[in-house]
Amino acid sequence: MSFQFDEHELYAKLQSRDPEVLKDFVENNYKYLKKSLHFSEISSDEYEDIIQDSFAVFFNTLDSFKKQSKLSTYLWGIFYNKLREARRKYGKTPTPVAEVFEEQFQEDGHWLEGIHISDPESWENYSELSSIISDCLKKLPFIHQQVLLMQANSNLDKKEICHNLQINDTNYRQSLSRGRKSLRNCVDGAFQGIENA
Amino acid sequence: MLSCKDVQDILVENEELSLGKKLQFKFHHFICKNCQKIKKQYQVINARLQDIEPQLDDNDKRQINDIINSIKEKK
Protein backbone atom coordinates (compact mmCIF):
# COMPACT_ATOMS: atom_id res chain seq x y z
CA MET A 1 0.00 0.00 0.00
CA SER A 2 1.20 3.51 -0.67
CA PHE A 3 -0.45 6.44 1.08
CA GLN A 4 -1.20 9.69 -0.72
CA PHE A 5 -0.62 12.40 1.86
CA ASP A 6 0.52 15.90 1.31
CA GLU A 7 3.93 16.70 2.80
CA HIS A 8 2.40 18.38 5.85
CA GLU A 9 0.26 15.33 6.71
CA LEU A 10 3.12 12.95 6.01
CA TYR A 11 5.39 14.93 8.32
CA ALA A 12 2.80 14.83 11.14
CA LYS A 13 2.24 11.06 10.68
CA LEU A 14 5.96 10.31 10.67
CA GLN A 15 6.56 12.54 13.67
CA SER A 16 3.88 10.70 15.64
CA ARG A 17 5.34 7.39 14.39
CA ASP A 18 2.08 6.20 12.83
CA PRO A 19 2.91 2.48 12.36
CA GLU A 20 1.31 2.04 8.91
CA VAL A 21 2.74 5.24 7.46
CA LEU A 22 6.14 4.54 8.99
CA LYS A 23 6.22 1.08 7.39
CA ASP A 24 5.11 2.43 4.02
CA PHE A 25 7.64 5.28 4.07
CA VAL A 26 10.56 3.04 5.07
CA GLU A 27 9.71 0.28 2.57
CA ASN A 28 9.29 2.63 -0.40
CA ASN A 29 12.41 4.66 0.28
CA TYR A 30 14.45 1.57 1.15
CA LYS A 31 13.88 0.29 -2.40
CA TYR A 32 15.16 3.51 -3.94
CA LEU A 33 18.17 3.69 -1.64
CA LYS A 34 19.02 0.07 -2.31
CA LYS A 35 18.78 0.60 -6.04
CA SER A 36 21.20 3.54 -5.85
CA LEU A 37 23.70 1.48 -3.94
CA HIS A 38 23.20 -1.68 -5.96
CA PHE A 39 24.87 -0.13 -9.02
CA SER A 40 27.64 1.55 -7.05
CA GLU A 41 30.91 -0.07 -6.05
CA ILE A 42 29.85 -0.29 -2.36
CA SER A 43 29.63 -3.85 -0.97
CA SER A 44 26.33 -5.18 0.37
CA ASP A 45 27.59 -5.12 3.99
CA GLU A 46 28.60 -1.49 3.65
CA TYR A 47 25.36 -0.43 2.06
CA GLU A 48 23.25 -2.08 4.76
CA ASP A 49 25.01 0.19 7.25
CA ILE A 50 24.60 3.27 5.07
CA ILE A 51 20.86 2.71 4.65
CA GLN A 52 20.35 1.97 8.36
CA ASP A 53 22.34 5.06 9.41
CA SER A 54 20.47 7.27 6.94
CA PHE A 55 17.07 6.32 8.35
CA ALA A 56 18.39 6.70 11.92
CA VAL A 57 19.64 10.24 11.26
CA PHE A 58 16.45 11.12 9.36
CA PHE A 59 14.16 10.14 12.23
CA ASN A 60 16.45 11.49 14.96
CA THR A 61 16.49 14.91 13.33
CA LEU A 62 12.87 14.98 12.11
CA ASP A 63 11.79 17.42 14.84
CA SER A 64 14.30 19.99 13.64
CA PHE A 65 13.44 19.48 9.93
CA LYS A 66 12.86 22.98 8.50
CA LYS A 67 10.31 21.88 5.85
CA GLN A 68 12.20 23.67 3.09
CA SER A 69 12.27 20.51 0.95
CA LYS A 70 10.26 17.33 0.53
CA LEU A 71 10.75 14.67 3.21
CA SER A 72 12.10 12.24 0.63
CA THR A 73 14.61 14.90 -0.49
CA TYR A 74 15.71 15.36 3.11
CA LEU A 75 16.22 11.59 3.49
CA TRP A 76 18.10 11.36 0.19
CA GLY A 77 20.30 14.30 1.19
CA ILE A 78 21.30 12.47 4.39
CA PHE A 79 21.82 9.27 2.41
CA TYR A 80 24.13 10.93 -0.14
CA ASN A 81 26.18 12.52 2.63
CA LYS A 82 26.62 9.07 4.19
CA LEU A 83 27.48 7.62 0.81
CA ARG A 84 30.08 10.32 0.14
CA GLU A 85 31.66 9.61 3.55
CA ALA A 86 31.81 5.89 2.75
CA ARG A 87 33.29 6.49 -0.70
CA ARG A 88 35.96 8.75 0.80
CA LYS A 89 36.70 6.27 3.59
CA TYR A 90 37.12 3.31 1.29
CA GLY A 91 38.74 5.34 -1.50
CA LYS A 92 36.27 4.08 -4.09
CA THR A 93 36.88 5.19 -7.64
CA PRO A 94 34.46 4.72 -10.51
CA THR A 95 35.28 2.63 -13.53
CA PRO A 96 34.50 4.96 -16.44
CA VAL A 97 33.12 3.59 -19.68
CA ALA A 98 35.30 4.63 -22.60
CA GLU A 99 33.82 7.57 -24.48
CA VAL A 100 33.38 5.91 -27.85
CA PHE A 101 30.69 8.32 -28.98
CA GLU A 102 33.08 10.70 -30.78
CA GLU A 103 34.65 7.79 -32.62
CA GLN A 104 31.43 7.17 -34.57
CA PHE A 105 31.71 10.43 -36.53
CA GLN A 106 33.98 12.12 -39.02
CA GLU A 107 35.42 15.54 -38.19
CA ASP A 108 32.52 17.28 -39.96
CA GLY A 109 30.02 15.45 -37.73
CA HIS A 110 28.82 12.86 -40.26
CA TRP A 111 28.79 9.12 -39.74
CA LEU A 112 31.98 7.26 -40.41
CA GLU A 113 31.62 4.91 -43.31
CA GLY A 114 30.62 1.39 -42.28
CA ILE A 115 29.57 2.32 -38.73
CA HIS A 116 27.34 -0.42 -37.34
CA ILE A 117 24.50 0.27 -34.90
CA SER A 118 22.80 -2.85 -33.55
CA ASP A 119 19.11 -3.26 -34.25
CA PRO A 120 16.98 -1.99 -31.32
CA GLU A 121 14.09 -4.26 -32.38
CA SER A 122 16.19 -7.22 -31.26
CA TRP A 123 16.78 -5.58 -27.86
CA GLU A 124 13.16 -5.41 -26.81
CA ASN A 125 12.54 -9.13 -26.47
CA TYR A 126 16.01 -10.02 -25.25
CA SER A 127 15.55 -11.39 -21.75
CA GLU A 128 19.08 -10.49 -20.65
CA LEU A 129 18.71 -6.81 -21.57
CA SER A 130 18.11 -5.70 -17.96
CA SER A 131 21.24 -7.48 -16.82
CA ILE A 132 23.28 -5.90 -19.67
CA ILE A 133 21.96 -2.46 -18.65
CA SER A 134 22.80 -3.21 -14.99
CA ASP A 135 26.35 -4.24 -15.88
CA CYS A 136 26.79 -1.12 -18.03
CA LEU A 137 25.41 1.13 -15.28
CA LYS A 138 28.05 -0.21 -12.90
CA LYS A 139 30.75 0.96 -15.30
CA LEU A 140 29.55 4.56 -15.41
CA PRO A 141 31.07 7.30 -13.26
CA PHE A 142 29.12 7.50 -9.99
CA ILE A 143 27.39 10.85 -10.64
CA HIS A 144 26.31 9.86 -14.17
CA GLN A 145 24.89 6.62 -12.84
CA GLN A 146 23.00 8.29 -9.99
CA VAL A 147 21.57 11.05 -12.19
CA LEU A 148 20.27 8.46 -14.68
CA LEU A 149 18.72 6.30 -11.96
CA MET A 150 17.15 9.19 -10.07
CA GLN A 151 15.85 10.75 -13.25
CA ALA A 152 14.31 7.48 -14.47
CA ASN A 153 13.02 6.03 -11.25
CA SER A 154 12.38 8.50 -8.50
CA ASN A 155 9.73 11.15 -8.19
CA LEU A 156 12.40 13.75 -7.52
CA ASP A 157 12.56 16.72 -9.87
CA LYS A 158 15.73 18.19 -11.37
CA LYS A 159 16.19 20.72 -8.56
CA GLU A 160 15.94 17.99 -5.92
CA ILE A 161 18.34 15.69 -7.77
CA CYS A 162 20.88 18.55 -8.01
CA HIS A 163 20.44 19.31 -4.32
CA ASN A 164 20.89 15.68 -3.27
CA LEU A 165 23.94 15.09 -5.43
CA GLN A 166 25.34 18.56 -4.69
CA ILE A 167 25.74 19.41 -8.34
CA ASN A 168 24.63 22.47 -10.30
CA ASP A 169 22.29 22.63 -13.28
CA THR A 170 25.14 22.49 -15.81
CA ASN A 171 26.69 19.43 -14.14
CA TYR A 172 23.25 17.80 -14.10
CA ARG A 173 22.68 18.30 -17.82
CA GLN A 174 26.21 17.21 -18.63
CA SER A 175 25.98 14.10 -16.41
CA LEU A 176 22.61 13.14 -17.87
CA SER A 177 23.79 13.60 -21.44
CA ARG A 178 27.13 11.84 -20.99
CA GLY A 179 25.53 9.11 -18.88
CA ARG A 180 22.88 8.40 -21.53
CA LYS A 181 25.44 8.34 -24.34
CA SER A 182 27.84 6.11 -22.42
CA LEU A 183 25.06 3.75 -21.36
CA ARG A 184 23.72 3.43 -24.91
CA ASN A 185 27.22 2.90 -26.30
CA CYS A 186 27.94 0.24 -23.72
CA VAL A 187 24.66 -1.63 -24.33
CA ASP A 188 25.10 -1.34 -28.09
CA GLY A 189 28.65 -2.68 -27.78
CA ALA A 190 27.38 -5.66 -25.77
CA PHE A 191 24.77 -6.39 -28.45
CA GLN A 192 27.30 -6.19 -31.25
CA GLY A 193 29.30 -8.77 -29.31
CA ILE A 194 26.22 -10.99 -29.13
CA GLU A 195 25.48 -10.52 -32.85
CA ASN A 196 29.06 -11.41 -33.77
CA ALA A 197 29.22 -14.48 -31.52
CA MET B 1 22.24 21.86 -41.68
CA LEU B 2 22.58 19.67 -38.63
CA SER B 3 25.27 17.04 -38.75
CA CYS B 4 24.70 13.42 -37.66
CA LYS B 5 26.54 14.19 -34.44
CA ASP B 6 24.29 17.23 -33.76
CA VAL B 7 21.22 15.03 -34.18
CA GLN B 8 22.60 12.46 -31.74
CA ASP B 9 23.26 15.23 -29.20
CA ILE B 10 19.68 16.43 -29.55
CA LEU B 11 18.41 12.89 -29.05
CA VAL B 12 19.96 12.69 -25.59
CA GLU B 13 19.62 16.25 -24.38
CA ASN B 14 15.88 16.96 -24.85
CA GLU B 15 16.55 20.65 -25.16
CA GLU B 16 13.95 23.15 -26.37
CA LEU B 17 14.40 23.58 -30.10
CA SER B 18 13.63 26.48 -32.39
CA LEU B 19 11.19 25.78 -35.24
CA GLY B 20 14.04 25.89 -37.78
CA LYS B 21 16.10 23.38 -35.81
CA LYS B 22 13.04 21.19 -35.31
CA LEU B 23 12.47 21.01 -39.07
CA GLN B 24 16.15 20.28 -39.75
CA PHE B 25 16.10 17.63 -37.04
CA LYS B 26 12.91 16.01 -38.35
CA PHE B 27 14.24 15.95 -41.89
CA HIS B 28 17.58 14.52 -40.82
CA HIS B 29 15.89 12.01 -38.59
CA PHE B 30 13.57 11.03 -41.44
CA ILE B 31 16.41 10.19 -43.82
CA CYS B 32 18.94 8.89 -41.29
CA LYS B 33 18.67 5.16 -40.53
CA ASN B 34 21.25 5.29 -37.76
CA CYS B 35 19.45 8.23 -36.11
CA GLN B 36 16.19 6.26 -36.07
CA LYS B 37 17.90 3.19 -34.64
CA ILE B 38 19.61 5.21 -31.94
CA LYS B 39 16.42 7.03 -30.99
CA LYS B 40 14.72 3.66 -30.57
CA GLN B 41 17.68 2.37 -28.55
CA TYR B 42 17.30 5.30 -26.12
CA GLN B 43 13.59 4.57 -25.80
CA VAL B 44 14.22 0.88 -25.00
CA ILE B 45 16.93 1.72 -22.44
CA ASN B 46 14.78 4.38 -20.75
CA ALA B 47 11.84 2.00 -20.46
CA ARG B 48 14.06 -0.70 -18.96
CA LEU B 49 15.70 1.75 -16.54
CA GLN B 50 12.25 2.54 -15.16
CA ASP B 51 11.49 -1.15 -14.79
CA ILE B 52 14.67 -2.07 -12.96
CA GLU B 53 13.51 -2.65 -9.41
CA PRO B 54 15.74 -4.39 -6.92
CA GLN B 55 14.16 -7.57 -5.64
CA LEU B 56 13.86 -7.39 -1.88
CA ASP B 57 15.11 -10.63 -0.33
CA ASP B 58 14.65 -11.96 3.22
CA ASN B 59 17.71 -10.04 4.33
CA ASP B 60 16.17 -6.78 3.09
CA LYS B 61 12.87 -7.56 4.81
CA ARG B 62 14.73 -8.23 8.04
CA GLN B 63 16.61 -4.96 7.66
CA ILE B 64 13.41 -3.01 6.99
CA ASN B 65 11.89 -4.51 10.16
CA ASP B 66 15.03 -3.61 12.12
CA ILE B 67 14.83 -0.02 10.89
CA ILE B 68 11.13 0.24 11.72
CA ASN B 69 11.67 -1.29 15.19
CA SER B 70 14.52 1.09 15.93
CA ILE B 71 12.52 4.21 15.05
CA LYS B 72 8.92 3.38 15.95
CA GLU B 73 9.33 4.81 19.44
CA LYS B 74 10.15 8.49 19.46
CA LYS B 75 13.41 9.04 21.35
mmCIF file of N, CA and C in Angstrom, chain A residues 15 17 22-23 26-27 30-31 34-35 39 48 51-52 55 59-60 63 101-102 105 108-111 115 117-118 120-121 123-124 126 129-130 133-134 137 152-153 177 180-181 183-184 187-188, chain B residues 2-6 8-9 12-15 28 32 34-35 37-38 40-42 44-46 48-57 59-60 62-64 66-68 70-75:
data_model
loop_
_atom_site.group_PDB
_atom_site.id
_atom_site.type_symbol
_atom_site.label_atom_id
_atom_site.label_comp_id
_atom_site.label_asym_id
_atom_site.label_seq_id
_atom_site.Cartn_x
_atom_site.Cartn_y
_atom_site.Cartn_z
ATOM 1 N N GLN A 15 6.135 12.007 12.369
ATOM 2 C CA GLN A 15 6.557 12.538 13.669
ATOM 3 C C GLN A 15 5.868 11.788 14.811
ATOM 4 N N ARG A 17 4.972 8.812 14.594
ATOM 5 C CA ARG A 17 5.342 7.393 14.386
ATOM 6 C C ARG A 17 4.103 6.526 14.108
ATOM 7 N N LEU A 22 4.710 4.765 8.764
ATOM 8 C CA LEU A 22 6.141 4.537 8.988
ATOM 9 C C LEU A 22 6.636 3.367 8.128
ATOM 10 N N LYS A 23 5.868 2.278 8.142
ATOM 11 C CA LYS A 23 6.225 1.076 7.387
ATOM 12 C C LYS A 23 6.256 1.398 5.883
ATOM 13 N N VAL A 26 9.261 3.730 5.019
ATOM 14 C CA VAL A 26 10.564 3.044 5.075
ATOM 15 C C VAL A 26 10.694 2.072 3.899
ATOM 16 N N GLU A 27 9.628 1.276 3.656
ATOM 17 C CA GLU A 27 9.710 0.281 2.569
ATOM 18 C C GLU A 27 9.943 0.935 1.210
ATOM 19 N N TYR A 30 13.396 2.601 1.084
ATOM 20 C CA TYR A 30 14.446 1.575 1.153
ATOM 21 C C TYR A 30 14.761 1.046 -0.249
ATOM 22 N N LYS A 31 13.687 0.814 -1.034
ATOM 23 C CA LYS A 31 13.878 0.289 -2.400
ATOM 24 C C LYS A 31 14.726 1.244 -3.230
ATOM 25 N N LYS A 34 18.314 1.306 -1.961
ATOM 26 C CA LYS A 34 19.016 0.066 -2.311
ATOM 27 C C LYS A 34 19.406 0.083 -3.791
ATOM 28 N N LYS A 35 18.488 0.573 -4.607
ATOM 29 C CA LYS A 35 18.785 0.601 -6.042
ATOM 30 C C LYS A 35 20.000 1.492 -6.331
ATOM 31 N N PHE A 39 24.045 -0.344 -7.827
ATOM 32 C CA PHE A 39 24.866 -0.134 -9.022
ATOM 33 C C PHE A 39 26.188 0.554 -8.698
ATOM 34 N N GLU A 48 24.229 -1.852 3.673
ATOM 35 C CA GLU A 48 23.253 -2.076 4.758
ATOM 36 C C GLU A 48 23.446 -1.034 5.846
ATOM 37 N N ILE A 51 22.314 2.528 4.660
ATOM 38 C CA ILE A 51 20.855 2.708 4.647
ATOM 39 C C ILE A 51 20.332 2.860 6.080
ATOM 40 N N GLN A 52 20.786 1.942 6.955
ATOM 41 C CA GLN A 52 20.346 1.966 8.360
ATOM 42 C C GLN A 52 20.683 3.326 9.008
ATOM 43 N N PHE A 55 18.398 6.264 7.725
ATOM 44 C CA PHE A 55 17.074 6.318 8.354
ATOM 45 C C PHE A 55 17.186 6.773 9.814
ATOM 46 N N PHE A 59 15.190 10.111 11.180
ATOM 47 C CA PHE A 59 14.160 10.143 12.232
ATOM 48 C C PHE A 59 14.639 10.856 13.494
ATOM 49 N N ASN A 60 15.933 10.771 13.779
ATOM 50 C CA ASN A 60 16.446 11.485 14.958
ATOM 51 C C ASN A 60 16.418 12.995 14.797
ATOM 52 N N ASP A 63 12.386 16.287 14.108
ATOM 53 C CA ASP A 63 11.789 17.419 14.838
ATOM 54 C C ASP A 63 12.402 18.754 14.421
ATOM 55 N N PHE A 101 31.666 7.581 -28.184
ATOM 56 C CA PHE A 101 30.691 8.325 -28.978
ATOM 57 C C PHE A 101 31.344 9.102 -30.127
ATOM 58 N N GLU A 102 32.419 9.850 -29.772
ATOM 59 C CA GLU A 102 33.076 10.695 -30.777
ATOM 60 C C GLU A 102 33.639 9.858 -31.926
ATOM 61 N N PHE A 105 31.920 9.355 -35.551
ATOM 62 C CA PHE A 105 31.709 10.425 -36.529
ATOM 63 C C PHE A 105 33.003 10.923 -37.157
ATOM 64 N N ASP A 108 33.619 16.360 -39.631
ATOM 65 C CA ASP A 108 32.519 17.276 -39.963
ATOM 66 C C ASP A 108 31.197 16.843 -39.329
ATOM 67 N N GLY A 109 31.225 15.833 -38.459
ATOM 68 C CA GLY A 109 30.018 15.445 -37.726
ATOM 69 C C GLY A 109 29.153 14.418 -38.430
ATOM 70 N N HIS A 110 29.599 13.886 -39.571
ATOM 71 C CA HIS A 110 28.817 12.861 -40.263
ATOM 72 C C HIS A 110 29.310 11.462 -39.910
ATOM 73 N N TRP A 111 28.434 10.499 -40.120
ATOM 74 C CA TRP A 111 28.791 9.124 -39.743
ATOM 75 C C TRP A 111 30.048 8.659 -40.462
ATOM 76 N N ILE A 115 29.888 2.403 -40.164
ATOM 77 C CA ILE A 115 29.572 2.318 -38.731
ATOM 78 C C ILE A 115 28.359 1.393 -38.534
ATOM 79 N N ILE A 117 25.322 0.048 -36.108
ATOM 80 C CA ILE A 117 24.498 0.273 -34.902
ATOM 81 C C ILE A 117 23.595 -0.950 -34.784
ATOM 82 N N SER A 118 23.601 -1.613 -33.646
ATOM 83 C CA SER A 118 22.801 -2.846 -33.549
ATOM 84 C C SER A 118 21.308 -2.513 -33.564
ATOM 85 N N PRO A 120 17.695 -2.084 -32.605
ATOM 86 C CA PRO A 120 16.977 -1.995 -31.322
ATOM 87 C C PRO A 120 15.767 -2.919 -31.232
ATOM 88 N N GLU A 121 15.244 -3.337 -32.410
ATOM 89 C CA GLU A 121 14.093 -4.255 -32.384
ATOM 90 C C GLU A 121 14.480 -5.551 -31.686
ATOM 91 N N TRP A 123 16.533 -5.796 -29.288
ATOM 92 C CA TRP A 123 16.775 -5.577 -27.862
ATOM 93 C C TRP A 123 15.523 -5.862 -27.035
ATOM 94 N N GLU A 124 14.381 -5.459 -27.615
ATOM 95 C CA GLU A 124 13.162 -5.411 -26.812
ATOM 96 C C GLU A 124 12.778 -6.749 -26.206
ATOM 97 N N TYR A 126 14.841 -9.298 -25.755
ATOM 98 C CA TYR A 126 16.007 -10.023 -25.247
ATOM 99 C C TYR A 126 15.946 -10.059 -23.717
ATOM 100 N N LEU A 129 18.446 -8.242 -21.382
ATOM 101 C CA LEU A 129 18.714 -6.814 -21.566
ATOM 102 C C LEU A 129 18.887 -6.074 -20.227
ATOM 103 N N SER A 130 18.008 -6.399 -19.259
ATOM 104 C CA SER A 130 18.114 -5.704 -17.964
ATOM 105 C C SER A 130 19.462 -5.954 -17.314
ATOM 106 N N ILE A 133 22.063 -3.865 -19.087
ATOM 107 C CA ILE A 133 21.960 -2.461 -18.646
ATOM 108 C C ILE A 133 22.552 -2.313 -17.246
ATOM 109 N N SER A 134 22.258 -3.272 -16.359
ATOM 110 C CA SER A 134 22.799 -3.209 -14.985
ATOM 111 C C SER A 134 24.322 -3.239 -15.002
ATOM 112 N N LEU A 137 25.575 0.068 -16.283
ATOM 113 C CA LEU A 137 25.410 1.131 -15.281
ATOM 114 C C LEU A 137 26.557 1.114 -14.280
ATOM 115 N N ALA A 152 15.224 8.485 -13.912
ATOM 116 C CA ALA A 152 14.311 7.483 -14.473
ATOM 117 C C ALA A 152 13.358 6.915 -13.424
ATOM 118 N N ASN A 153 13.800 6.820 -12.196
ATOM 119 C CA ASN A 153 13.024 6.032 -11.248
ATOM 120 C C ASN A 153 12.394 6.759 -10.072
ATOM 121 N N SER A 177 23.471 13.801 -20.032
ATOM 122 C CA SER A 177 23.787 13.605 -21.439
ATOM 123 C C SER A 177 24.924 12.591 -21.622
ATOM 124 N N ARG A 180 23.732 9.052 -20.528
ATOM 125 C CA ARG A 180 22.881 8.403 -21.529
ATOM 126 C C ARG A 180 23.704 7.895 -22.707
ATOM 127 N N LYS A 181 24.620 8.751 -23.185
ATOM 128 C CA LYS A 181 25.439 8.340 -24.336
ATOM 129 C C LYS A 181 26.298 7.130 -23.984
ATOM 130 N N LEU A 183 25.873 4.948 -21.608
ATOM 131 C CA LEU A 183 25.064 3.746 -21.362
ATOM 132 C C LEU A 183 24.628 3.115 -22.694
ATOM 133 N N ARG A 184 24.161 3.956 -23.616
ATOM 134 C CA ARG A 184 23.717 3.430 -24.908
ATOM 135 C C ARG A 184 24.884 2.791 -25.667
ATOM 136 N N VAL A 187 25.660 -0.591 -24.021
ATOM 137 C CA VAL A 187 24.657 -1.628 -24.331
ATOM 138 C C VAL A 187 24.772 -2.029 -25.801
ATOM 139 N N ASP A 188 24.964 -1.048 -26.661
ATOM 140 C CA ASP A 188 25.098 -1.341 -28.088
ATOM 141 C C ASP A 188 26.334 -2.206 -28.339
ATOM 142 N N LEU B 2 22.043 20.435 -39.765
ATOM 143 C CA LEU B 2 22.580 19.673 -38.632
ATOM 144 C C LEU B 2 23.428 18.514 -39.135
ATOM 145 N N SER B 3 24.481 18.227 -38.390
ATOM 146 C CA SER B 3 25.268 17.036 -38.748
ATOM 147 C C SER B 3 24.680 15.837 -37.993
ATOM 148 N N CYS B 4 25.167 14.635 -38.342
ATOM 149 C CA CYS B 4 24.699 13.418 -37.658
ATOM 150 C C CYS B 4 24.981 13.525 -36.162
ATOM 151 N N LYS B 5 26.146 14.085 -35.836
ATOM 152 C CA LYS B 5 26.537 14.192 -34.438
ATOM 153 C C LYS B 5 25.611 15.163 -33.691
ATOM 154 N N ASP B 6 25.228 16.274 -34.383
ATOM 155 C CA ASP B 6 24.289 17.226 -33.764
ATOM 156 C C ASP B 6 22.966 16.516 -33.434
ATOM 157 N N GLN B 8 22.432 13.375 -32.875
ATOM 158 C CA GLN B 8 22.599 12.464 -31.735
ATOM 159 C C GLN B 8 22.627 13.225 -30.418
ATOM 160 N N ASP B 9 23.256 14.406 -30.427
ATOM 161 C CA ASP B 9 23.263 15.226 -29.200
ATOM 162 C C ASP B 9 21.847 15.631 -28.818
ATOM 163 N N VAL B 12 19.749 12.961 -27.018
ATOM 164 C CA VAL B 12 19.961 12.695 -25.588
ATOM 165 C C VAL B 12 19.699 13.902 -24.703
ATOM 166 N N GLU B 13 19.690 15.084 -25.262
ATOM 167 C CA GLU B 13 19.624 16.253 -24.383
ATOM 168 C C GLU B 13 18.224 16.827 -24.173
ATOM 169 N N ASN B 14 17.259 16.494 -25.008
ATOM 170 C CA ASN B 14 15.880 16.964 -24.854
ATOM 171 C C ASN B 14 15.768 18.473 -24.680
ATOM 172 N N GLU B 15 16.615 19.209 -25.335
ATOM 173 C CA GLU B 15 16.553 20.654 -25.159
ATOM 174 C C GLU B 15 15.406 21.243 -25.978
ATOM 175 N N HIS B 28 16.396 15.360 -40.970
ATOM 176 C CA HIS B 28 17.581 14.524 -40.820
ATOM 177 C C HIS B 28 17.192 13.151 -40.228
ATOM 178 N N CYS B 32 17.759 9.505 -41.890
ATOM 179 C CA CYS B 32 18.938 8.887 -41.287
ATOM 180 C C CYS B 32 18.578 7.584 -40.564
ATOM 181 N N ASN B 34 20.571 5.419 -39.044
ATOM 182 C CA ASN B 34 21.248 5.289 -37.757
ATOM 183 C C ASN B 34 20.582 6.134 -36.676
ATOM 184 N N CYS B 35 20.119 7.351 -37.075
ATOM 185 C CA CYS B 35 19.449 8.232 -36.108
ATOM 186 C C CYS B 35 18.184 7.561 -35.571
ATOM 187 N N LYS B 37 17.531 4.335 -35.489
ATOM 188 C CA LYS B 37 17.898 3.193 -34.645
ATOM 189 C C LYS B 37 18.298 3.669 -33.254
ATOM 190 N N ILE B 38 19.114 4.736 -33.231
ATOM 191 C CA ILE B 38 19.613 5.207 -31.937
ATOM 192 C C ILE B 38 18.485 5.784 -31.095
ATOM 193 N N LYS B 40 15.439 4.817 -31.101
ATOM 194 C CA LYS B 40 14.717 3.655 -30.569
ATOM 195 C C LYS B 40 15.518 3.003 -29.435
ATOM 196 N N GLN B 41 16.837 2.944 -29.603
ATOM 197 C CA GLN B 41 17.677 2.372 -28.546
ATOM 198 C C GLN B 41 17.505 3.143 -27.233
ATOM 199 N N TYR B 42 17.501 4.502 -27.334
ATOM 200 C CA TYR B 42 17.302 5.302 -26.115
ATOM 201 C C TYR B 42 15.942 5.000 -25.490
ATOM 202 N N VAL B 44 14.204 2.211 -25.636
ATOM 203 C CA VAL B 44 14.216 0.885 -24.996
ATOM 204 C C VAL B 44 14.973 0.958 -23.659
ATOM 205 N N ILE B 45 16.128 1.623 -23.681
ATOM 206 C CA ILE B 45 16.925 1.718 -22.444
ATOM 207 C C ILE B 45 16.152 2.483 -21.366
ATOM 208 N N ASN B 46 15.527 3.600 -21.739
ATOM 209 C CA ASN B 46 14.781 4.381 -20.745
ATOM 210 C C ASN B 46 13.652 3.573 -20.126
ATOM 211 N N ARG B 48 13.492 0.326 -19.839
ATOM 212 C CA ARG B 48 14.063 -0.698 -18.958
ATOM 213 C C ARG B 48 14.590 -0.095 -17.654
ATOM 214 N N LEU B 49 15.167 1.096 -17.762
ATOM 215 C CA LEU B 49 15.698 1.749 -16.539
ATOM 216 C C LEU B 49 14.568 1.962 -15.536
ATOM 217 N N GLN B 50 13.385 2.319 -16.056
ATOM 218 C CA GLN B 50 12.255 2.538 -15.155
ATOM 219 C C GLN B 50 11.753 1.238 -14.554
ATOM 220 N N ASP B 51 11.981 0.151 -15.277
ATOM 221 C CA ASP B 51 11.495 -1.146 -14.793
ATOM 222 C C ASP B 51 12.457 -1.821 -13.824
ATOM 223 N N ILE B 52 13.711 -1.370 -13.819
ATOM 224 C CA ILE B 52 14.673 -2.068 -12.962
ATOM 225 C C ILE B 52 14.337 -1.782 -11.499
ATOM 226 N N GLU B 53 13.842 -2.769 -10.825
ATOM 227 C CA GLU B 53 13.514 -2.647 -9.410
ATOM 228 C C GLU B 53 14.318 -3.702 -8.681
ATOM 229 N N PRO B 54 15.013 -3.342 -7.629
ATOM 230 C CA PRO B 54 15.744 -4.386 -6.916
ATOM 231 C C PRO B 54 14.752 -5.335 -6.233
ATOM 232 N N GLN B 55 15.008 -6.608 -6.327
ATOM 233 C CA GLN B 55 14.159 -7.572 -5.640
ATOM 234 C C GLN B 55 14.539 -7.553 -4.160
ATOM 235 N N LEU B 56 13.553 -7.386 -3.308
ATOM 236 C CA LEU B 56 13.863 -7.387 -1.883
ATOM 237 C C LEU B 56 13.880 -8.829 -1.391
ATOM 238 N N ASP B 57 15.009 -9.271 -0.840
ATOM 239 C CA ASP B 57 15.108 -10.635 -0.328
ATOM 240 C C ASP B 57 14.820 -10.650 1.177
ATOM 241 N N ASN B 59 16.775 -10.910 3.603
ATOM 242 C CA ASN B 59 17.709 -10.043 4.329
ATOM 243 C C ASN B 59 17.228 -8.591 4.334
ATOM 244 N N ASP B 60 16.700 -8.144 3.167
ATOM 245 C CA ASP B 60 16.170 -6.781 3.091
ATOM 246 C C ASP B 60 14.954 -6.617 4.005
ATOM 247 N N ARG B 62 14.272 -8.258 6.650
ATOM 248 C CA ARG B 62 14.735 -8.227 8.041
ATOM 249 C C ARG B 62 15.281 -6.833 8.369
ATOM 250 N N GLN B 63 16.024 -6.284 7.406
ATOM 251 C CA GLN B 63 16.609 -4.962 7.664
ATOM 252 C C GLN B 63 15.526 -3.876 7.764
ATOM 253 N N ILE B 64 14.509 -3.983 6.910
ATOM 254 C CA ILE B 64 13.406 -3.010 6.987
ATOM 255 C C ILE B 64 12.735 -3.091 8.357
ATOM 256 N N ASP B 66 14.093 -4.157 11.124
ATOM 257 C CA ASP B 66 15.034 -3.607 12.120
ATOM 258 C C ASP B 66 14.947 -2.083 12.161
ATOM 259 N N ILE B 67 14.899 -1.494 10.953
ATOM 260 C CA ILE B 67 14.832 -0.021 10.886
ATOM 261 C C ILE B 67 13.547 0.467 11.546
ATOM 262 N N ILE B 68 12.422 -0.186 11.173
ATOM 263 C CA ILE B 68 11.131 0.241 11.722
ATOM 264 C C ILE B 68 11.127 0.075 13.249
ATOM 265 N N SER B 70 13.614 0.157 15.243
ATOM 266 C CA SER B 70 14.518 1.091 15.927
ATOM 267 C C SER B 70 13.980 2.520 15.954
ATOM 268 N N ILE B 71 13.001 2.813 15.086
ATOM 269 C CA ILE B 71 12.522 4.205 15.046
ATOM 270 C C ILE B 71 11.059 4.346 15.459
ATOM 271 N N LYS B 72 10.381 3.231 15.725
ATOM 272 C CA LYS B 72 8.925 3.375 15.949
ATOM 273 C C LYS B 72 8.602 4.079 17.261
ATOM 274 N N GLU B 73 9.531 4.034 18.205
ATOM 275 C CA GLU B 73 9.332 4.810 19.436
ATOM 276 C C GLU B 73 10.138 6.093 19.310
ATOM 277 N N LYS B 74 9.462 7.201 19.524
ATOM 278 C CA LYS B 74 10.155 8.486 19.459
ATOM 279 C C LYS B 74 11.147 8.601 20.607
ATOM 280 N N LYS B 75 12.402 8.966 20.268
ATOM 281 C CA LYS B 75 13.411 9.038 21.354
ATOM 282 C C LYS B 75 13.392 10.406 22.013
#
